[in-house]
C-alpha positions as YAML, in Angstrom:
chain: A
units: angstrom
residues:
- id: 1
  name: UNK
  ca: [0.00, 0.00, 0.00]
- id: 2
  name: UNK
  ca: [2.87, 2.39, 0.81]
- id: 3
  name: UNK
  ca: [4.32, 1.87, -2.65]
- id: 4
  name: UNK
  ca: [0.98, 2.57, -4.30]
- id: 5
  name: UNK
  ca: [0.55, 5.83, -2.37]
- id: 6
  name: UNK
  ca: [4.13, 6.86, -3.18]
- id: 7
  name: UNK
  ca: [3.51, 6.10, -6.85]
- id: 8
  name: UNK
  ca: [0.24, 8.07, -6.88]
- id: 9
  name: UNK
  ca: [1.89, 11.01, -5.10]
- id: 10
  name: UNK
  ca: [4.63, 11.11, -7.72]
- id: 11
  name: UNK
  ca: [2.21, 10.88, -10.64]
- id: 12
  name: UNK
  ca: [-0.33, 13.42, -9.40]
- id: 13
  name: UNK
  ca: [2.33, 15.72, -7.98]
- id: 14
  name: UNK
  ca: [3.90, 15.89, -11.42]
- id: 15
  name: UNK
  ca: [0.54, 16.34, -13.17]
- id: 16
  name: UNK
  ca: [-0.42, 19.23, -10.89]
- id: 17
  name: UNK
  ca: [2.80, 21.04, -11.77]
- id: 18
  name: UNK
  ca: [1.82, 20.91, -15.44]
- id: 19
  name: UNK
  ca: [-1.56, 22.42, -14.63]
- id: 20
  name: UNK
  ca: [0.06, 25.76, -13.80]
- id: 21
  name: UNK
  ca: [0.84, 26.27, -17.49]
- id: 22
  name: UNK
  ca: [-2.78, 26.98, -18.58]
- id: 23
  name: UNK
  ca: [-3.22, 29.35, -15.63]
- id: 24
  name: UNK
  ca: [0.04, 31.17, -16.40]
- id: 25
  name: UNK
  ca: [-0.99, 31.54, -20.04]
- id: 26
  name: UNK
  ca: [-4.45, 32.77, -19.02]
- id: 27
  name: UNK
  ca: [-2.96, 35.43, -16.75]
- id: 28
  name: UNK
  ca: [-0.51, 36.49, -19.46]
- id: 29
  name: UNK
  ca: [-3.35, 36.84, -22.01]
- id: 30
  name: UNK
  ca: [-5.70, 38.57, -19.57]
- id: 31
  name: UNK
  ca: [-6.70, 42.04, -20.79]
- id: 32
  name: UNK
  ca: [-8.58, 42.96, -17.62]
- id: 33
  name: UNK
  ca: [-5.44, 43.63, -15.57]
- id: 34
  name: UNK
  ca: [-5.67, 40.22, -13.87]
- id: 35
  name: UNK
  ca: [-8.63, 41.37, -11.79]
- id: 36
  name: UNK
  ca: [-10.11, 37.85, -11.83]
- id: 37
  name: UNK
  ca: [-6.99, 36.44, -10.13]
- id: 38
  name: UNK
  ca: [-7.20, 36.33, -6.34]
- id: 39
  name: UNK
  ca: [-3.88, 37.61, -5.05]
- id: 40
  name: UNK
  ca: [-4.82, 36.51, -1.54]
- id: 41
  name: UNK
  ca: [-5.44, 32.92, -2.66]
- id: 42
  name: UNK
  ca: [-2.35, 32.63, -4.87]
- id: 43
  name: UNK
  ca: [-0.13, 34.27, -2.24]
- id: 44
  name: UNK
  ca: [-1.48, 31.92, 0.43]
- id: 45
  name: UNK
  ca: [-0.83, 28.89, -1.78]
- id: 46
  name: UNK
  ca: [2.70, 30.16, -2.42]
- id: 47
  name: UNK
  ca: [3.40, 30.55, 1.29]
- id: 48
  name: UNK
  ca: [1.88, 27.14, 2.04]
- id: 49
  name: UNK
  ca: [4.30, 25.56, -0.44]
- id: 50
  name: UNK
  ca: [7.21, 27.37, 1.22]
- id: 51
  name: UNK
  ca: [6.12, 25.69, 4.46]
- id: 52
  name: UNK
  ca: [5.87, 22.35, 2.60]
- id: 53
  name: UNK
  ca: [9.40, 22.82, 1.29]
- id: 54
  name: UNK
  ca: [10.67, 23.47, 4.82]
- id: 55
  name: UNK
  ca: [8.72, 20.51, 6.18]
- id: 56
  name: UNK
  ca: [10.01, 18.17, 3.48]
- id: 57
  name: UNK
  ca: [13.57, 19.32, 4.07]
- id: 58
  name: UNK
  ca: [13.78, 19.69, 7.85]
- id: 59
  name: UNK
  ca: [11.27, 17.16, 9.19]
- id: 60
  name: UNK
  ca: [10.82, 14.50, 6.52]
- id: 61
  name: UNK
  ca: [14.19, 14.79, 4.76]
- id: 62
  name: UNK
  ca: [12.27, 13.60, 1.72]
- id: 63
  name: UNK
  ca: [13.67, 14.86, -1.58]
- id: 64
  name: UNK
  ca: [10.75, 13.85, -3.84]
- id: 65
  name: UNK
  ca: [8.33, 15.77, -1.61]
- id: 66
  name: UNK
  ca: [10.81, 18.66, -1.56]
- id: 67
  name: UNK
  ca: [11.05, 18.84, -5.36]
- id: 68
  name: UNK
  ca: [7.31, 18.55, -5.95]
- id: 69
  name: UNK
  ca: [6.67, 21.23, -3.33]
- id: 70
  name: UNK
  ca: [9.38, 23.43, -4.84]
- id: 71
  name: UNK
  ca: [7.91, 23.20, -8.34]
- id: 72
  name: UNK
  ca: [4.41, 23.86, -7.02]
- id: 73
  name: UNK
  ca: [5.74, 26.86, -5.11]
- id: 74
  name: UNK
  ca: [7.39, 28.21, -8.26]
- id: 75
  name: UNK
  ca: [4.15, 27.75, -10.23]
- id: 76
  name: UNK
  ca: [2.13, 29.62, -7.62]
- id: 77
  name: UNK
  ca: [4.78, 32.31, -7.33]
- id: 78
  name: UNK
  ca: [4.87, 32.83, -11.09]
- id: 79
  name: UNK
  ca: [1.08, 33.23, -11.31]
- id: 80
  name: UNK
  ca: [1.18, 35.66, -8.37]
- id: 81
  name: UNK
  ca: [4.02, 37.75, -9.80]
- id: 82
  name: UNK
  ca: [2.43, 37.98, -13.25]
- id: 83
  name: UNK
  ca: [-0.92, 38.99, -11.71]
- id: 84
  name: UNK
  ca: [0.72, 41.65, -9.53]
- id: 85
  name: UNK
  ca: [2.67, 42.98, -12.50]
- id: 86
  name: UNK
  ca: [-0.40, 43.12, -14.74]
- id: 87
  name: UNK
  ca: [-2.54, 44.64, -12.03]
- id: 88
  name: UNK
  ca: [-0.19, 47.37, -10.87]
- id: 89
  name: UNK
  ca: [2.12, 48.01, -13.81]
- id: 90
  name: UNK
  ca: [-0.68, 48.78, -16.22]
- id: 91
  name: UNK
  ca: [-3.10, 51.47, -15.26]
- id: 92
  name: UNK
  ca: [-6.58, 50.22, -14.54]
- id: 93
  name: UNK
  ca: [-9.19, 52.35, -16.29]
- id: 94
  name: UNK
  ca: [-11.62, 54.07, -13.93]
- id: 95
  name: UNK
  ca: [-15.31, 54.19, -14.76]
...
């Protein structure tokens, strides 16, 4: 059972990392200054992955968990940075 769970974690952990690509592309293409992106949610997910990275490194000493958490953190961070850039670098029209 442990091997099955480890296998599933590896497979789905890798798949989830690939799912950031459509979101990153959507934020890049967004013409509404990324207003539909929740900076609170994406920032919270980024911080939670930083904690996961620390947990994997310090407590578990588990490199697969570390790498999957690191890549997830980078995906969240990239979405967050692009959204912040689009929201604050470009002037939002006022009605």
